Amino acid sequence: MALNLHRNRDCDLAPLAKMLPDADIPLINPNAKVPFDEMEWHRKWLGDREDVSFYLQDALGRDVGFFALREGIGPEVRHLTYVYLAQEARGGAAAELTGHIEQAARDLGALTLTLKVEVDNAPAFNAYYSAGYEELSRRHGMATMRLDLEGRIAA
C-alpha cells in the first residue's frame, strides 16, 4: 500500500477522531478518555510546543494513519508516540510506516529515535525490530527501543 505522509501543521485532530474507533483508543493511549476527546488530546497528550504530528493517507487521499514525535533529551532525540494505523491499512504496511516515521524524525533534525511498545504486541514489536531498532530494556510489559538515525545515514 502506498502511503503519503502529511505533517499536521494545524494540530487538527478531527481526522484522528474520525478514523480511531473507541475500542482502539486504549491501544494508542491507555490513559485517554473514551470516547475520543479532542480538547483532552490538545491539552494533555499533544500539547507540548515541540510535539509534531503526522497523518498517513492512502492513494485515494483517505486518512489511514497517525503518529506523533515528541522532543526527547534535546532536539536531536525524538520519541515516537501515539502510533495508529487503521485496520484497512494494516497488513504489509509496517516497513512503509517505519520508513515514514524515520524520515519525519530526520526532517526534524533528530539523530536518534526512541519508542516504547507493548511486548505482547508482536506485530508492532517485530515491525520496529525489523526496521533496525534495538531493544534497550523491558519493564511493566513495555519494551524501550532506539534507532540510531545518524549511524544509518553513515552506513
PDB file of C-alpha atoms in Angstrom:
ATOM      1  CA  MET A   1       0.000   0.000   0.000  1.00  0.00           C
ATOM      2  CA  ALA A   2       1.427   3.376  -0.963  1.00  0.00           C
ATOM      3  CA  LEU A   3       1.082   5.768   1.957  1.00  0.00           C
ATOM      4  CA  ASN A   4       1.662   9.507   1.741  1.00  0.00           C
ATOM      5  CA  LEU A   5       2.936  11.437   4.742  1.00  0.00           C
ATOM      6  CA  HIS A   6       1.445  14.819   5.676  1.00  0.00           C
ATOM      7  CA  ARG A   7       2.619  16.925   8.588  1.00  0.00           C
ATOM      8  CA  ASN A   8      -0.241  18.061  10.801  1.00  0.00           C
ATOM      9  CA  ARG A   9       0.792  21.717  10.910  1.00  0.00           C
ATOM     10  CA  ASP A  10      -2.612  22.907  12.165  1.00  0.00           C
ATOM     11  CA  CYS A  11      -2.723  20.376  15.039  1.00  0.00           C
ATOM     12  CA  ASP A  12      -6.035  19.173  13.628  1.00  0.00           C
ATOM     13  CA  LEU A  13      -7.191  16.082  15.493  1.00  0.00           C
ATOM     14  CA  ALA A  14     -10.569  15.720  13.775  1.00  0.00           C
ATOM     15  CA  PRO A  15      -9.151  13.230  11.217  1.00  0.00           C
ATOM     16  CA  LEU A  16      -7.738  11.138  14.077  1.00  0.00           C
ATOM     17  CA  ALA A  17     -11.082  11.195  15.885  1.00  0.00           C
ATOM     18  CA  LYS A  18     -12.825  10.107  12.691  1.00  0.00           C
ATOM     19  CA  MET A  19     -10.530   7.148  11.933  1.00  0.00           C
ATOM     20  CA  LEU A  20      -9.984   5.972  15.535  1.00  0.00           C
ATOM     21  CA  PRO A  21     -12.702   3.625  16.863  1.00  0.00           C
ATOM     22  CA  ASP A  22     -13.402   3.983  20.584  1.00  0.00           C
ATOM     23  CA  ALA A  23     -12.194   0.411  21.136  1.00  0.00           C
ATOM     24  CA  ASP A  24      -8.725   1.341  19.780  1.00  0.00           C
ATOM     25  CA  ILE A  25      -8.199   4.454  21.930  1.00  0.00           C
ATOM     26  CA  PRO A  26      -6.695   2.449  24.844  1.00  0.00           C
ATOM     27  CA  LEU A  27      -4.312   0.757  22.401  1.00  0.00           C
ATOM     28  CA  ILE A  28      -2.600   4.009  21.496  1.00  0.00           C
ATOM     29  CA  ASN A  29      -3.167   5.810  24.805  1.00  0.00           C
ATOM     30  CA  PRO A  30      -4.426   3.796  27.783  1.00  0.00           C
ATOM     31  CA  ASN A  31      -4.859   6.974  29.847  1.00  0.00           C
ATOM     32  CA  ALA A  32      -7.074   8.844  27.369  1.00  0.00           C
ATOM     33  CA  LYS A  33     -10.813   9.235  27.754  1.00  0.00           C
ATOM     34  CA  VAL A  34     -13.209   7.149  25.708  1.00  0.00           C
ATOM     35  CA  PRO A  35     -14.836   8.401  23.526  1.00  0.00           C
ATOM     36  CA  PHE A  36     -12.108  10.500  21.914  1.00  0.00           C
ATOM     37  CA  ASP A  37     -11.929  13.966  23.449  1.00  0.00           C
ATOM     38  CA  GLU A  38     -10.133  16.347  21.102  1.00  0.00           C
ATOM     39  CA  MET A  39      -9.644  19.011  23.790  1.00  0.00           C
ATOM     40  CA  GLU A  40      -8.092  16.467  26.160  1.00  0.00           C
ATOM     41  CA  TRP A  41      -5.639  15.406  23.455  1.00  0.00           C
ATOM     42  CA  HIS A  42      -4.708  19.030  22.752  1.00  0.00           C
ATOM     43  CA  ARG A  43      -4.296  19.782  26.442  1.00  0.00           C
ATOM     44  CA  LYS A  44      -2.661  16.593  27.765  1.00  0.00           C
ATOM     45  CA  TRP A  45      -1.286  14.352  25.047  1.00  0.00           C
ATOM     46  CA  LEU A  46      -0.143  16.582  22.200  1.00  0.00           C
ATOM     47  CA  GLY A  47       0.106  19.899  23.981  1.00  0.00           C
ATOM     48  CA  ASP A  48       3.878  20.311  24.194  1.00  0.00           C
ATOM     49  CA  ARG A  49       5.188  23.007  21.901  1.00  0.00           C
ATOM     50  CA  GLU A  50       7.730  20.581  20.434  1.00  0.00           C
ATOM     51  CA  ASP A  51       5.179  17.834  19.657  1.00  0.00           C
ATOM     52  CA  VAL A  52       4.826  17.292  15.925  1.00  0.00           C
ATOM     53  CA  SER A  53       2.148  15.016  14.493  1.00  0.00           C
ATOM     54  CA  PHE A  54       1.622  13.457  11.093  1.00  0.00           C
ATOM     55  CA  TYR A  55      -1.134  11.778   9.107  1.00  0.00           C
ATOM     56  CA  LEU A  56      -0.694   8.989   6.618  1.00  0.00           C
ATOM     57  CA  GLN A  57      -3.042   8.926   3.657  1.00  0.00           C
ATOM     58  CA  ASP A  58      -3.734   6.151   1.189  1.00  0.00           C
ATOM     59  CA  ALA A  59      -3.656   6.571  -2.600  1.00  0.00           C
ATOM     60  CA  LEU A  60      -7.244   7.883  -2.515  1.00  0.00           C
ATOM     61  CA  GLY A  61      -6.336  10.628  -0.017  1.00  0.00           C
ATOM     62  CA  ARG A  62      -8.096   8.993   2.942  1.00  0.00           C
ATOM     63  CA  ASP A  63      -6.506   9.345   6.367  1.00  0.00           C
ATOM     64  CA  VAL A  64      -5.431   5.857   7.435  1.00  0.00           C
ATOM     65  CA  GLY A  65      -2.678   6.528   9.961  1.00  0.00           C
ATOM     66  CA  PHE A  66      -1.354   8.912  12.571  1.00  0.00           C
ATOM     67  CA  PHE A  67       1.776   9.306  14.674  1.00  0.00           C
ATOM     68  CA  ALA A  68       3.461  11.969  16.750  1.00  0.00           C
ATOM     69  CA  LEU A  69       7.079  12.728  17.523  1.00  0.00           C
ATOM     70  CA  ARG A  70       7.909  14.322  20.856  1.00  0.00           C
ATOM     71  CA  GLU A  71      11.200  16.018  21.568  1.00  0.00           C
ATOM     72  CA  GLY A  72      13.374  13.834  23.787  1.00  0.00           C
ATOM     73  CA  ILE A  73      16.503  14.835  25.651  1.00  0.00           C
ATOM     74  CA  GLY A  74      17.206  17.783  23.410  1.00  0.00           C
ATOM     75  CA  PRO A  75      16.087  18.336  19.822  1.00  0.00           C
ATOM     76  CA  GLU A  76      18.407  15.660  18.418  1.00  0.00           C
ATOM     77  CA  VAL A  77      16.289  12.943  20.048  1.00  0.00           C
ATOM     78  CA  ARG A  78      12.685  12.323  19.052  1.00  0.00           C
ATOM     79  CA  HIS A  79      10.346   9.935  20.837  1.00  0.00           C
ATOM     80  CA  LEU A  80       7.625   8.207  18.812  1.00  0.00           C
ATOM     81  CA  THR A  81       4.196   8.444  20.439  1.00  0.00           C
ATOM     82  CA  TYR A  82       0.594   7.601  19.622  1.00  0.00           C
ATOM     83  CA  VAL A  83       1.080   5.458  16.530  1.00  0.00           C
ATOM     84  CA  TYR A  84      -2.142   4.352  14.866  1.00  0.00           C
ATOM     85  CA  LEU A  85      -2.830   2.587  11.590  1.00  0.00           C
ATOM     86  CA  ALA A  86      -6.436   1.988  10.538  1.00  0.00           C
ATOM     87  CA  GLN A  87      -7.497  -1.626  10.118  1.00  0.00           C
ATOM     88  CA  GLU A  88      -7.791  -1.335   6.332  1.00  0.00           C
ATOM     89  CA  ALA A  89      -4.181  -0.130   6.086  1.00  0.00           C
ATOM     90  CA  ARG A  90      -2.677  -2.898   8.223  1.00  0.00           C
ATOM     91  CA  GLY A  91      -1.050  -5.974   6.821  1.00  0.00           C
ATOM     92  CA  GLY A  92       2.132  -5.323   4.906  1.00  0.00           C
ATOM     93  CA  ALA A  93       2.414  -1.591   5.663  1.00  0.00           C
ATOM     94  CA  ALA A  94       4.850  -1.891   8.582  1.00  0.00           C
ATOM     95  CA  ALA A  95       8.048  -1.214   6.618  1.00  0.00           C
ATOM     96  CA  GLU A  96       6.468   1.745   4.860  1.00  0.00           C
ATOM     97  CA  LEU A  97       5.143   3.132   8.158  1.00  0.00           C
ATOM     98  CA  THR A  98       8.505   2.830   9.928  1.00  0.00           C
ATOM     99  CA  GLY A  99      10.211   4.407   6.911  1.00  0.00           C
ATOM    100  CA  HIS A 100       7.905   7.426   7.087  1.00  0.00           C
ATOM    101  CA  ILE A 101       8.485   7.728  10.831  1.00  0.00           C
ATOM    102  CA  GLU A 102      12.252   7.623  10.343  1.00  0.00           C
ATOM    103  CA  GLN A 103      12.152  10.244   7.582  1.00  0.00           C
ATOM    104  CA  ALA A 104       9.900  12.549   9.625  1.00  0.00           C
ATOM    105  CA  ALA A 105      12.319  12.343  12.568  1.00  0.00           C
ATOM    106  CA  ARG A 106      15.273  13.113  10.290  1.00  0.00           C
ATOM    107  CA  ASP A 107      13.411  16.079   8.797  1.00  0.00           C
ATOM    108  CA  LEU A 108      13.030  17.420  12.356  1.00  0.00           C
ATOM    109  CA  GLY A 109      16.794  17.157  12.854  1.00  0.00           C
ATOM    110  CA  ALA A 110      16.769  14.044  15.021  1.00  0.00           C
ATOM    111  CA  LEU A 111      19.851  11.839  15.293  1.00  0.00           C
ATOM    112  CA  THR A 112      18.129   9.258  17.481  1.00  0.00           C
ATOM    113  CA  LEU A 113      14.588   7.917  17.560  1.00  0.00           C
ATOM    114  CA  THR A 114      13.137   6.188  20.638  1.00  0.00           C
ATOM    115  CA  LEU A 115       9.843   4.492  21.386  1.00  0.00           C
ATOM    116  CA  LYS A 116       8.029   2.233  23.804  1.00  0.00           C
ATOM    117  CA  VAL A 117       5.986  -0.719  22.600  1.00  0.00           C
ATOM    118  CA  GLU A 118       3.998  -3.350  24.447  1.00  0.00           C
ATOM    119  CA  VAL A 119       5.961  -6.599  24.373  1.00  0.00           C
ATOM    120  CA  ASP A 120       2.804  -8.607  23.706  1.00  0.00           C
ATOM    121  CA  ASN A 121       2.047  -6.507  20.597  1.00  0.00           C
ATOM    122  CA  ALA A 122       4.063  -8.814  18.346  1.00  0.00           C
ATOM    123  CA  PRO A 123       3.209  -7.115  15.023  1.00  0.00           C
ATOM    124  CA  ALA A 124       4.376  -3.701  16.252  1.00  0.00           C
ATOM    125  CA  PHE A 125       7.396  -5.041  18.145  1.00  0.00           C
ATOM    126  CA  ASN A 126       8.511  -7.068  15.121  1.00  0.00           C
ATOM    127  CA  ALA A 127       7.989  -4.104  12.773  1.00  0.00           C
ATOM    128  CA  TYR A 128      10.311  -1.930  14.837  1.00  0.00           C
ATOM    129  CA  TYR A 129      12.847  -4.718  15.297  1.00  0.00           C
ATOM    130  CA  SER A 130      12.844  -5.417  11.543  1.00  0.00           C
ATOM    131  CA  ALA A 131      13.358  -1.693  10.883  1.00  0.00           C
ATOM    132  CA  GLY A 132      16.593  -1.814  12.879  1.00  0.00           C
ATOM    133  CA  TYR A 133      15.520  -0.643  16.325  1.00  0.00           C
ATOM    134  CA  GLU A 134      17.446  -2.127  19.215  1.00  0.00           C
ATOM    135  CA  GLU A 135      15.732  -3.122  22.422  1.00  0.00           C
ATOM    136  CA  LEU A 136      17.186  -1.266  25.403  1.00  0.00           C
ATOM    137  CA  SER A 137      15.022  -2.554  28.239  1.00  0.00           C
ATOM    138  CA  ARG A 138      11.767  -4.169  29.315  1.00  0.00           C
ATOM    139  CA  ARG A 139       9.652  -3.004  32.198  1.00  0.00           C
ATOM    140  CA  HIS A 140       5.991  -3.399  33.104  1.00  0.00           C
ATOM    141  CA  GLY A 141       5.195  -5.136  29.818  1.00  0.00           C
ATOM    142  CA  MET A 142       6.802  -2.419  27.704  1.00  0.00           C
ATOM    143  CA  ALA A 143       9.987  -2.553  25.631  1.00  0.00           C
ATOM    144  CA  THR A 144      12.018   0.613  25.184  1.00  0.00           C
ATOM    145  CA  MET A 145      13.658   0.698  21.766  1.00  0.00           C
ATOM    146  CA  ARG A 146      16.083   3.006  19.988  1.00  0.00           C
ATOM    147  CA  LEU A 147      17.134   3.666  16.403  1.00  0.00           C
ATOM    148  CA  ASP A 148      20.409   5.470  15.640  1.00  0.00           C
ATOM    149  CA  LEU A 149      19.494   7.671  12.677  1.00  0.00           C
ATOM    150  CA  GLU A 150      22.970   9.166  12.389  1.00  0.00           C
ATOM    151  CA  GLY A 151      24.538   5.707  12.133  1.00  0.00           C
ATOM    152  CA  ARG A 152      22.062   4.706   9.418  1.00  0.00           C
ATOM    153  CA  ILE A 153      22.983   7.726   7.330  1.00  0.00           C
ATOM    154  CA  ALA A 154      26.692   6.897   7.635  1.00  0.00           C
ATOM    155  CA  ALA A 155      26.170   3.231   6.747  1.00  0.00           C
TER     156      ALA A 155
END
